[in-house]
């Protein structure tokens, strides 16, 4: 990638603001790559203050550079493996707020996107009630079966996609330079970081994808009595417009209002944490931006989540990993926690399970000797990742996002109930998942799947035996009339043998595993 004039001036401006706010003052020039040391010393000449908190300085700088960099900071807040835990925590304070772009422009975007005059789509369309770098929200009224109902209409900010594309090109340039000239840049996979940010921005700037996330999330929690997700109006949703059910509730950022409306703060605190764990472990699909501004409580006392631009997913292996490590720490079974890491392949087999178990005990035991209100599950996961790094555990992006979301969810729960008992709150959710997925019931279901797979393989056995009979006949004929060693005949014989051996071996393996489970 080549440095063009536009890149140079934009990056120079960004670098100047970072230097002016003192972002580089915490760097020791002797510890950075030799080529960068003079640049760090030069940049620090412009710093307004020296020795300030690097995280706070970075928040100030990113807020001034522009919305794309605010998004970058919010994204890096979910990647403590890249920027470190202290800076990641500071970056959670970044507020994505901008001046609204006005009702008239929003109306024009709605009409163009939906292909109808605003009056045919909505009975009323109000002024913006909130504005951020990607979009702004309007309160409107729409007719459903002839009855008016209030809705929230999210409208994409004009020109935002071009602005993000331009700034992402600058970020890619910096990432390529960092990976080319810095071993640390290669270790942190800076290009991959920008790739992930680019995918996140793409998801956030196509509201059809956010609507799909909201719809899937709503289906997952439909039977949960303590949480509600706004309904998507697909007829009034397009790439640049998202229409959702309007939520009349108290934001969790306004605790006085929540308490004044008679809601039980302690109960809500438990609901926040339990809901997050339930979605992560049961569904493998969780809201990854659970700060107070995105959570409300409605008249029925249910939690209501909004803004589904950032969602996290966990596969079956990751969900089992999460459940078993939490349950292992709750029950103080550190050996099992260690085994789970090795079984998942997260820790290389060259390490000792006993030594790893000992390291985990050093994390877990102190948690059982302090007051319940002082235990932090988020801190537990942070310490766990620090220890696993010593045992060469590879960075798992989905687990890092999970850990960061738990930090935020636990922080929200603590504001509602400062004396929240994390162990008691997490235990029923984790225990239920383990009983349903790792207990006798789950084994019976797994056995059923194995039998179904065996039945599927059995349908191929007649064909396999027929192929084997043909192969034997061919061998007999070759023995009598000579062997054809042409490449075509050798390939055909090898293919027949491979298919027969593979199916028979797979069938025998399934039978052996099933017998060991049933009679072992």
PDB file of C-alpha atoms in Angstrom, residues 167-435:
ATOM      1  CA  UNK A 167     -10.706   6.324   7.278  1.00  0.00           C
ATOM      2  CA  UNK A 168     -10.465   2.536   7.066  1.00  0.00           C
ATOM      3  CA  UNK A 169      -8.017   2.908   4.166  1.00  0.00           C
ATOM      4  CA  UNK A 170      -5.861   5.062   6.433  1.00  0.00           C
ATOM      5  CA  UNK A 171      -6.073   2.464   9.217  1.00  0.00           C
ATOM      6  CA  UNK A 172      -5.130  -0.338   6.817  1.00  0.00           C
ATOM      7  CA  UNK A 173      -2.085   1.660   5.738  1.00  0.00           C
ATOM      8  CA  UNK A 174      -0.920   2.052   9.339  1.00  0.00           C
ATOM      9  CA  UNK A 175      -1.596  -1.644  10.030  1.00  0.00           C
ATOM     10  CA  UNK A 176       0.472  -2.746   7.012  1.00  0.00           C
ATOM     11  CA  UNK A 177       3.362  -0.503   8.088  1.00  0.00           C
ATOM     12  CA  UNK A 178       3.155  -1.801  11.658  1.00  0.00           C
ATOM     13  CA  UNK A 179       3.226  -5.454  10.580  1.00  0.00           C
ATOM     14  CA  UNK A 180       6.033  -4.886   8.118  1.00  0.00           C
ATOM     15  CA  UNK A 181       8.362  -3.059  10.480  1.00  0.00           C
ATOM     16  CA  UNK A 182       7.346  -4.275  13.944  1.00  0.00           C
ATOM     17  CA  UNK A 183       7.408  -7.773  15.415  1.00  0.00           C
ATOM     18  CA  UNK A 184       4.859  -6.599  17.982  1.00  0.00           C
ATOM     19  CA  UNK A 185       2.586  -5.413  15.174  1.00  0.00           C
ATOM     20  CA  UNK A 186       2.794  -8.864  13.596  1.00  0.00           C
ATOM     21  CA  UNK A 187       2.130 -10.568  16.930  1.00  0.00           C
ATOM     22  CA  UNK A 188      -0.986  -8.450  17.484  1.00  0.00           C
ATOM     23  CA  UNK A 189      -2.127  -9.051  13.878  1.00  0.00           C
ATOM     24  CA  UNK A 190      -2.902  -5.398  13.250  1.00  0.00           C
ATOM     25  CA  UNK A 191      -4.262  -6.025   9.746  1.00  0.00           C
ATOM     26  CA  UNK A 192      -6.665  -8.592  11.185  1.00  0.00           C
ATOM     27  CA  UNK A 193      -7.780  -6.032  13.780  1.00  0.00           C
ATOM     28  CA  UNK A 194      -8.688  -3.554  11.024  1.00  0.00           C
ATOM     29  CA  UNK A 195     -10.354  -6.379   9.060  1.00  0.00           C
ATOM     30  CA  UNK A 196     -12.599  -7.102  12.032  1.00  0.00           C
ATOM     31  CA  UNK A 197     -13.389  -3.413  12.479  1.00  0.00           C
ATOM     32  CA  UNK A 198     -14.274  -3.157   8.775  1.00  0.00           C
ATOM     33  CA  UNK A 199     -16.680  -6.090   9.097  1.00  0.00           C
ATOM     34  CA  UNK A 200     -18.245  -4.516  12.180  1.00  0.00           C
ATOM     35  CA  UNK A 201     -18.758  -1.199  10.361  1.00  0.00           C
ATOM     36  CA  UNK A 202     -20.301  -3.034   7.408  1.00  0.00           C
ATOM     37  CA  UNK A 203     -22.783  -4.737   9.716  1.00  0.00           C
ATOM     38  CA  UNK A 204     -23.624  -1.485  11.492  1.00  0.00           C
ATOM     39  CA  UNK A 205     -24.231   0.438   8.265  1.00  0.00           C
ATOM     40  CA  UNK A 206     -26.669  -2.097   6.770  1.00  0.00           C
ATOM     41  CA  UNK A 207     -29.764  -2.011   8.955  1.00  0.00           C
ATOM     42  CA  UNK A 208     -31.187  -5.140   7.345  1.00  0.00           C
ATOM     43  CA  UNK A 209     -28.449  -7.085   9.104  1.00  0.00           C
ATOM     44  CA  UNK A 210     -29.171  -5.391  12.439  1.00  0.00           C
ATOM     45  CA  UNK A 211     -32.862  -6.176  11.950  1.00  0.00           C
ATOM     46  CA  UNK A 212     -31.988  -9.824  11.335  1.00  0.00           C
ATOM     47  CA  UNK A 213     -29.907  -9.890  14.531  1.00  0.00           C
ATOM     48  CA  UNK A 214     -32.770  -8.358  16.514  1.00  0.00           C
ATOM     49  CA  UNK A 215     -35.213 -10.862  15.027  1.00  0.00           C
ATOM     50  CA  UNK A 216     -33.002 -13.861  15.836  1.00  0.00           C
ATOM     51  CA  UNK A 217     -32.355 -12.571  19.344  1.00  0.00           C
ATOM     52  CA  UNK A 218     -36.102 -12.067  19.872  1.00  0.00           C
ATOM     53  CA  UNK A 219     -36.818 -15.666  18.830  1.00  0.00           C
ATOM     54  CA  UNK A 220     -34.202 -16.969  21.258  1.00  0.00           C
ATOM     55  CA  UNK A 221     -35.660 -15.113  24.257  1.00  0.00           C
ATOM     56  CA  UNK A 222     -39.344 -15.406  23.333  1.00  0.00           C
ATOM     57  CA  UNK A 223     -40.033 -17.750  26.275  1.00  0.00           C
ATOM     58  CA  UNK A 224     -37.872 -15.851  28.789  1.00  0.00           C
ATOM     59  CA  UNK A 225     -40.205 -13.943  31.141  1.00  0.00           C
ATOM     60  CA  UNK A 226     -37.619 -11.410  32.295  1.00  0.00           C
ATOM     61  CA  UNK A 227     -36.424  -9.938  28.968  1.00  0.00           C
ATOM     62  CA  UNK A 228     -38.080  -8.362  25.928  1.00  0.00           C
ATOM     63  CA  UNK A 229     -36.737  -7.439  22.495  1.00  0.00           C
ATOM     64  CA  UNK A 230     -38.409  -4.776  20.298  1.00  0.00           C
ATOM     65  CA  UNK A 231     -40.298  -6.215  17.346  1.00  0.00           C
ATOM     66  CA  UNK A 232     -38.894  -5.481  13.877  1.00  0.00           C
ATOM     67  CA  UNK A 233     -41.194  -3.893  11.292  1.00  0.00           C
ATOM     68  CA  UNK A 234     -39.794  -5.504   8.145  1.00  0.00           C
ATOM     69  CA  UNK A 235     -42.155  -3.591   5.851  1.00  0.00           C
ATOM     70  CA  UNK A 236     -40.597  -0.312   7.007  1.00  0.00           C
ATOM     71  CA  UNK A 237     -36.992  -1.538   7.118  1.00  0.00           C
ATOM     72  CA  UNK A 238     -34.342  -1.235   4.394  1.00  0.00           C
ATOM     73  CA  UNK A 239     -30.565  -0.899   4.168  1.00  0.00           C
ATOM     74  CA  UNK A 240     -30.657   2.705   5.417  1.00  0.00           C
ATOM     75  CA  UNK A 241     -33.801   2.572   7.578  1.00  0.00           C
ATOM     76  CA  UNK A 242     -34.668   0.382  10.565  1.00  0.00           C
ATOM     77  CA  UNK A 243     -38.109   0.505  12.193  1.00  0.00           C
ATOM     78  CA  UNK A 244     -38.651  -1.087  15.582  1.00  0.00           C
ATOM     79  CA  UNK A 245     -41.320  -1.170  18.252  1.00  0.00           C
ATOM     80  CA  UNK A 246     -41.052   1.938  20.454  1.00  0.00           C
ATOM     81  CA  UNK A 247     -39.974   1.115  23.999  1.00  0.00           C
ATOM     82  CA  UNK A 248     -41.620   2.985  26.853  1.00  0.00           C
ATOM     83  CA  UNK A 249     -39.343   2.226  29.742  1.00  0.00           C
ATOM     84  CA  UNK A 250     -36.816   3.599  32.163  1.00  0.00           C
ATOM     85  CA  UNK A 251     -33.175   3.426  31.022  1.00  0.00           C
ATOM     86  CA  UNK A 252     -30.856   1.662  33.461  1.00  0.00           C
ATOM     87  CA  UNK A 253     -28.639   4.724  33.237  1.00  0.00           C
ATOM     88  CA  UNK A 254     -31.332   6.591  35.241  1.00  0.00           C
ATOM     89  CA  UNK A 255     -31.454   4.630  38.497  1.00  0.00           C
ATOM     90  CA  UNK A 256     -33.575   7.253  40.260  1.00  0.00           C
ATOM     91  CA  UNK A 257     -36.321   6.858  37.675  1.00  0.00           C
ATOM     92  CA  UNK A 258     -36.036   3.052  37.767  1.00  0.00           C
ATOM     93  CA  UNK A 259     -36.438   3.078  41.550  1.00  0.00           C
ATOM     94  CA  UNK A 260     -39.223   5.691  41.442  1.00  0.00           C
ATOM     95  CA  UNK A 261     -41.235   3.434  39.133  1.00  0.00           C
ATOM     96  CA  UNK A 262     -41.123   0.746  41.799  1.00  0.00           C
ATOM     97  CA  UNK A 263     -38.709  -1.719  40.226  1.00  0.00           C
ATOM     98  CA  UNK A 264     -36.566  -4.008  42.415  1.00  0.00           C
ATOM     99  CA  UNK A 265     -32.979  -2.939  41.703  1.00  0.00           C
ATOM    100  CA  UNK A 266     -31.442  -6.075  43.230  1.00  0.00           C
ATOM    101  CA  UNK A 267     -33.663  -8.331  41.166  1.00  0.00           C
ATOM    102  CA  UNK A 268     -32.824  -6.374  38.024  1.00  0.00           C
ATOM    103  CA  UNK A 269     -29.117  -6.679  38.755  1.00  0.00           C
ATOM    104  CA  UNK A 270     -29.407 -10.469  38.904  1.00  0.00           C
ATOM    105  CA  UNK A 271     -31.499 -10.473  35.707  1.00  0.00           C
ATOM    106  CA  UNK A 272     -28.839  -8.543  33.775  1.00  0.00           C
ATOM    107  CA  UNK A 273     -26.066 -11.005  34.591  1.00  0.00           C
ATOM    108  CA  UNK A 274     -28.189 -14.153  34.331  1.00  0.00           C
ATOM    109  CA  UNK A 275     -29.683 -13.066  31.007  1.00  0.00           C
ATOM    110  CA  UNK A 276     -26.250 -12.484  29.531  1.00  0.00           C
ATOM    111  CA  UNK A 277     -24.992 -15.908  30.677  1.00  0.00           C
ATOM    112  CA  UNK A 278     -28.153 -17.625  29.480  1.00  0.00           C
ATOM    113  CA  UNK A 279     -27.897 -16.085  26.016  1.00  0.00           C
ATOM    114  CA  UNK A 280     -24.185 -16.881  25.728  1.00  0.00           C
ATOM    115  CA  UNK A 281     -24.410 -20.510  26.908  1.00  0.00           C
ATOM    116  CA  UNK A 282     -27.895 -21.592  25.891  1.00  0.00           C
ATOM    117  CA  UNK A 283     -28.214 -19.742  22.571  1.00  0.00           C
ATOM    118  CA  UNK A 284     -24.613 -19.057  21.614  1.00  0.00           C
ATOM    119  CA  UNK A 285     -25.789 -15.595  20.510  1.00  0.00           C
ATOM    120  CA  UNK A 286     -25.489 -12.640  22.863  1.00  0.00           C
ATOM    121  CA  UNK A 287     -25.796  -8.864  22.907  1.00  0.00           C
ATOM    122  CA  UNK A 288     -22.198  -7.639  22.969  1.00  0.00           C
ATOM    123  CA  UNK A 289     -22.906  -3.997  23.850  1.00  0.00           C
ATOM    124  CA  UNK A 290     -24.828  -4.276  27.126  1.00  0.00           C
ATOM    125  CA  UNK A 291     -24.109  -0.859  28.625  1.00  0.00           C
ATOM    126  CA  UNK A 292     -26.775   1.074  30.566  1.00  0.00           C
ATOM    127  CA  UNK A 293     -27.775   3.155  27.542  1.00  0.00           C
ATOM    128  CA  UNK A 294     -28.836   0.033  25.646  1.00  0.00           C
ATOM    129  CA  UNK A 295     -30.877  -1.480  28.490  1.00  0.00           C
ATOM    130  CA  UNK A 296     -34.311  -0.399  29.727  1.00  0.00           C
ATOM    131  CA  UNK A 297     -36.885  -1.776  32.141  1.00  0.00           C
ATOM    132  CA  UNK A 298     -40.514  -1.686  31.020  1.00  0.00           C
ATOM    133  CA  UNK A 299     -43.743  -1.407  33.038  1.00  0.00           C
ATOM    134  CA  UNK A 300     -43.825  -5.193  33.510  1.00  0.00           C
ATOM    135  CA  UNK A 301     -40.368  -5.173  35.075  1.00  0.00           C
ATOM    136  CA  UNK A 302     -38.740  -6.849  32.056  1.00  0.00           C
ATOM    137  CA  UNK A 303     -35.316  -5.935  30.763  1.00  0.00           C
ATOM    138  CA  UNK A 304     -35.495  -4.492  27.262  1.00  0.00           C
ATOM    139  CA  UNK A 305     -32.413  -4.519  25.040  1.00  0.00           C
ATOM    140  CA  UNK A 306     -31.904  -2.213  22.055  1.00  0.00           C
ATOM    141  CA  UNK A 307     -29.152  -1.580  19.465  1.00  0.00           C
ATOM    142  CA  UNK A 308     -28.157  -4.907  17.931  1.00  0.00           C
ATOM    143  CA  UNK A 309     -25.261  -3.666  15.816  1.00  0.00           C
ATOM    144  CA  UNK A 310     -22.663  -5.583  17.865  1.00  0.00           C
ATOM    145  CA  UNK A 311     -23.534  -9.211  18.627  1.00  0.00           C
ATOM    146  CA  UNK A 312     -21.380 -12.118  19.748  1.00  0.00           C
ATOM    147  CA  UNK A 313     -21.549 -15.777  18.777  1.00  0.00           C
ATOM    148  CA  UNK A 314     -20.188 -18.885  20.477  1.00  0.00           C
ATOM    149  CA  UNK A 315     -19.958 -22.350  18.974  1.00  0.00           C
ATOM    150  CA  UNK A 316     -20.859 -25.486  20.908  1.00  0.00           C
ATOM    151  CA  UNK A 317     -17.250 -26.016  21.979  1.00  0.00           C
ATOM    152  CA  UNK A 318     -16.905 -22.444  23.259  1.00  0.00           C
ATOM    153  CA  UNK A 319     -20.222 -22.669  25.150  1.00  0.00           C
ATOM    154  CA  UNK A 320     -19.156 -25.877  26.862  1.00  0.00           C
ATOM    155  CA  UNK A 321     -15.813 -24.269  27.629  1.00  0.00           C
ATOM    156  CA  UNK A 322     -17.487 -21.261  29.252  1.00  0.00           C
ATOM    157  CA  UNK A 323     -19.949 -23.358  31.289  1.00  0.00           C
ATOM    158  CA  UNK A 324     -17.382 -25.816  32.561  1.00  0.00           C
ATOM    159  CA  UNK A 325     -14.778 -23.261  33.580  1.00  0.00           C
ATOM    160  CA  UNK A 326     -17.357 -21.187  35.470  1.00  0.00           C
ATOM    161  CA  UNK A 327     -18.826 -24.279  37.132  1.00  0.00           C
ATOM    162  CA  UNK A 328     -15.347 -25.579  37.925  1.00  0.00           C
ATOM    163  CA  UNK A 329     -14.427 -22.364  39.702  1.00  0.00           C
ATOM    164  CA  UNK A 330     -17.758 -22.318  41.559  1.00  0.00           C
ATOM    165  CA  UNK A 331     -17.216 -25.921  42.794  1.00  0.00           C
ATOM    166  CA  UNK A 332     -13.419 -25.464  43.150  1.00  0.00           C
ATOM    167  CA  UNK A 333     -12.711 -28.323  40.718  1.00  0.00           C
ATOM    168  CA  UNK A 334      -9.563 -26.803  39.200  1.00  0.00           C
ATOM    169  CA  UNK A 335      -8.438 -30.094  37.701  1.00  0.00           C
ATOM    170  CA  UNK A 336     -11.606 -30.206  35.593  1.00  0.00           C
ATOM    171  CA  UNK A 337     -11.133 -26.591  34.503  1.00  0.00           C
ATOM    172  CA  UNK A 338      -7.622 -27.478  33.357  1.00  0.00           C
ATOM    173  CA  UNK A 339      -8.847 -30.574  31.496  1.00  0.00           C
ATOM    174  CA  UNK A 340     -11.458 -28.509  29.640  1.00  0.00           C
ATOM    175  CA  UNK A 341      -8.752 -26.182  28.318  1.00  0.00           C
ATOM    176  CA  UNK A 342      -6.749 -29.134  27.016  1.00  0.00           C
ATOM    177  CA  UNK A 343      -9.796 -30.938  25.587  1.00  0.00           C
ATOM    178  CA  UNK A 344     -10.809 -27.792  23.687  1.00  0.00           C
ATOM    179  CA  UNK A 345      -7.306 -27.570  22.230  1.00  0.00           C
ATOM    180  CA  UNK A 346      -6.800 -24.086  23.623  1.00  0.00           C
ATOM    181  CA  UNK A 347      -3.683 -25.054  25.598  1.00  0.00           C
ATOM    182  CA  UNK A 348      -1.031 -27.095  23.721  1.00  0.00           C
ATOM    183  CA  UNK A 349      -0.632 -30.701  24.863  1.00  0.00           C
ATOM    184  CA  UNK A 350       3.070 -30.126  25.580  1.00  0.00           C
ATOM    185  CA  UNK A 351       2.107 -28.464  28.874  1.00  0.00           C
ATOM    186  CA  UNK A 352       1.281 -30.294  32.092  1.00  0.00           C
ATOM    187  CA  UNK A 353      -2.354 -30.506  33.226  1.00  0.00           C
ATOM    188  CA  UNK A 354      -1.130 -30.646  36.832  1.00  0.00           C
ATOM    189  CA  UNK A 355       0.894 -27.427  36.494  1.00  0.00           C
ATOM    190  CA  UNK A 356      -1.965 -25.682  34.721  1.00  0.00           C
ATOM    191  CA  UNK A 357      -4.395 -26.846  37.427  1.00  0.00           C
ATOM    192  CA  UNK A 358      -2.056 -25.404  40.045  1.00  0.00           C
ATOM    193  CA  UNK A 359      -2.019 -22.036  38.257  1.00  0.00           C
ATOM    194  CA  UNK A 360      -5.836 -22.049  38.120  1.00  0.00           C
ATOM    195  CA  UNK A 361      -5.999 -22.768  41.855  1.00  0.00           C
ATOM    196  CA  UNK A 362      -3.961 -19.628  42.443  1.00  0.00           C
ATOM    197  CA  UNK A 363      -6.767 -17.691  40.729  1.00  0.00           C
ATOM    198  CA  UNK A 364      -9.750 -19.489  42.220  1.00  0.00           C
ATOM    199  CA  UNK A 365      -8.924 -19.995  45.873  1.00  0.00           C
ATOM    200  CA  UNK A 366      -8.668 -16.283  46.784  1.00  0.00           C
ATOM    201  CA  UNK A 367     -12.172 -15.824  45.377  1.00  0.00           C
ATOM    202  CA  UNK A 368     -13.564 -18.180  48.027  1.00  0.00           C
ATOM    203  CA  UNK A 369     -11.943 -16.351  50.922  1.00  0.00           C
ATOM    204  CA  UNK A 370     -13.373 -12.863  50.327  1.00  0.00           C
ATOM    205  CA  UNK A 371     -16.852 -11.413  50.716  1.00  0.00           C
ATOM    206  CA  UNK A 372     -19.328 -12.418  48.043  1.00  0.00           C
ATOM    207  CA  UNK A 373     -19.906  -8.776  47.113  1.00  0.00           C
ATOM    208  CA  UNK A 374     -16.191  -8.393  46.324  1.00  0.00           C
ATOM    209  CA  UNK A 375     -16.040 -11.285  43.850  1.00  0.00           C
ATOM    210  CA  UNK A 376     -15.857 -10.263  40.194  1.00  0.00           C
ATOM    211  CA  UNK A 377     -16.576 -12.857  37.525  1.00  0.00           C
ATOM    212  CA  UNK A 378     -15.203 -10.465  34.942  1.00  0.00           C
ATOM    213  CA  UNK A 379     -11.985 -10.206  36.939  1.00  0.00           C
ATOM    214  CA  UNK A 380     -11.893 -13.995  37.122  1.00  0.00           C
ATOM    215  CA  UNK A 381     -12.001 -14.292  33.341  1.00  0.00           C
ATOM    216  CA  UNK A 382      -9.384 -11.548  32.978  1.00  0.00           C
ATOM    217  CA  UNK A 383      -7.006 -13.388  35.321  1.00  0.00           C
ATOM    218  CA  UNK A 384      -7.787 -16.637  33.545  1.00  0.00           C
ATOM    219  CA  UNK A 385      -6.730 -15.200  30.176  1.00  0.00           C
ATOM    220  CA  UNK A 386      -3.552 -13.812  31.749  1.00  0.00           C
ATOM    221  CA  UNK A 387      -2.630 -17.236  33.148  1.00  0.00           C
ATOM    222  CA  UNK A 388      -3.512 -19.104  29.955  1.00  0.00           C
ATOM    223  CA  UNK A 389      -1.224 -16.758  28.034  1.00  0.00           C
ATOM    224  CA  UNK A 390       1.650 -18.183  30.098  1.00  0.00           C
ATOM    225  CA  UNK A 391       0.675 -21.615  28.796  1.00  0.00           C
ATOM    226  CA  UNK A 392       0.638 -20.525  25.134  1.00  0.00           C
ATOM    227  CA  UNK A 393      -3.147 -20.327  24.818  1.00  0.00           C
ATOM    228  CA  UNK A 394      -3.920 -18.776  21.448  1.00  0.00           C
ATOM    229  CA  UNK A 395      -6.091 -15.655  21.351  1.00  0.00           C
ATOM    230  CA  UNK A 396      -9.722 -16.506  20.614  1.00  0.00           C
ATOM    231  CA  UNK A 397     -11.560 -13.410  19.372  1.00  0.00           C
ATOM    232  CA  UNK A 398     -14.991 -14.734  20.370  1.00  0.00           C
ATOM    233  CA  UNK A 399     -13.802 -15.459  23.926  1.00  0.00           C
ATOM    234  CA  UNK A 400     -12.190 -12.031  24.252  1.00  0.00           C
ATOM    235  CA  UNK A 401     -15.475 -10.400  23.165  1.00  0.00           C
ATOM    236  CA  UNK A 402     -17.309 -12.609  25.661  1.00  0.00           C
ATOM    237  CA  UNK A 403     -14.969 -11.586  28.465  1.00  0.00           C
ATOM    238  CA  UNK A 404     -15.298  -7.898  27.649  1.00  0.00           C
ATOM    239  CA  UNK A 405     -19.096  -8.127  27.474  1.00  0.00           C
ATOM    240  CA  UNK A 406     -19.139  -9.826  30.854  1.00  0.00           C
ATOM    241  CA  UNK A 407     -17.121  -6.905  32.255  1.00  0.00           C
ATOM    242  CA  UNK A 408     -19.802  -4.496  31.013  1.00  0.00           C
ATOM    243  CA  UNK A 409     -22.751  -6.690  32.086  1.00  0.00           C
ATOM    244  CA  UNK A 410     -21.311  -7.197  35.539  1.00  0.00           C
ATOM    245  CA  UNK A 411     -20.664  -3.467  35.852  1.00  0.00           C
ATOM    246  CA  UNK A 412     -24.316  -2.739  35.044  1.00  0.00           C
ATOM    247  CA  UNK A 413     -25.446  -5.394  37.548  1.00  0.00           C
ATOM    248  CA  UNK A 414     -23.209  -3.909  40.246  1.00  0.00           C
ATOM    249  CA  UNK A 415     -24.673  -0.435  39.756  1.00  0.00           C
ATOM    250  CA  UNK A 416     -28.106  -1.951  40.437  1.00  0.00           C
ATOM    251  CA  UNK A 417     -26.928  -4.083  43.366  1.00  0.00           C
ATOM    252  CA  UNK A 418     -23.480  -3.206  44.741  1.00  0.00           C
ATOM    253  CA  UNK A 419     -23.568  -6.313  46.992  1.00  0.00           C
ATOM    254  CA  UNK A 420     -24.457  -8.747  44.217  1.00  0.00           C
ATOM    255  CA  UNK A 421     -23.310 -12.306  45.003  1.00  0.00           C
ATOM    256  CA  UNK A 422     -21.751 -13.413  41.721  1.00  0.00           C
ATOM    257  CA  UNK A 423     -21.457 -17.094  42.684  1.00  0.00           C
ATOM    258  CA  UNK A 424     -25.127 -17.445  43.648  1.00  0.00           C
ATOM    259  CA  UNK A 425     -26.260 -15.414  40.645  1.00  0.00           C
ATOM    260  CA  UNK A 426     -24.304 -17.442  38.091  1.00  0.00           C
ATOM    261  CA  UNK A 427     -24.745 -20.885  39.667  1.00  0.00           C
ATOM    262  CA  UNK A 428     -28.345 -21.697  38.603  1.00  0.00           C
ATOM    263  CA  UNK A 429     -27.781 -20.671  34.977  1.00  0.00           C
ATOM    264  CA  UNK A 430     -24.477 -22.545  34.668  1.00  0.00           C
ATOM    265  CA  UNK A 431     -25.748 -25.612  36.565  1.00  0.00           C
ATOM    266  CA  UNK A 432     -28.877 -25.842  34.390  1.00  0.00           C
ATOM    267  CA  UNK A 433     -26.854 -25.660  31.189  1.00  0.00           C
ATOM    268  CA  UNK A 434     -24.456 -28.371  32.366  1.00  0.00           C
ATOM    269  CA  UNK A 435     -27.300 -30.676  33.432  1.00  0.00           C
TER     270      UNK A 435
END
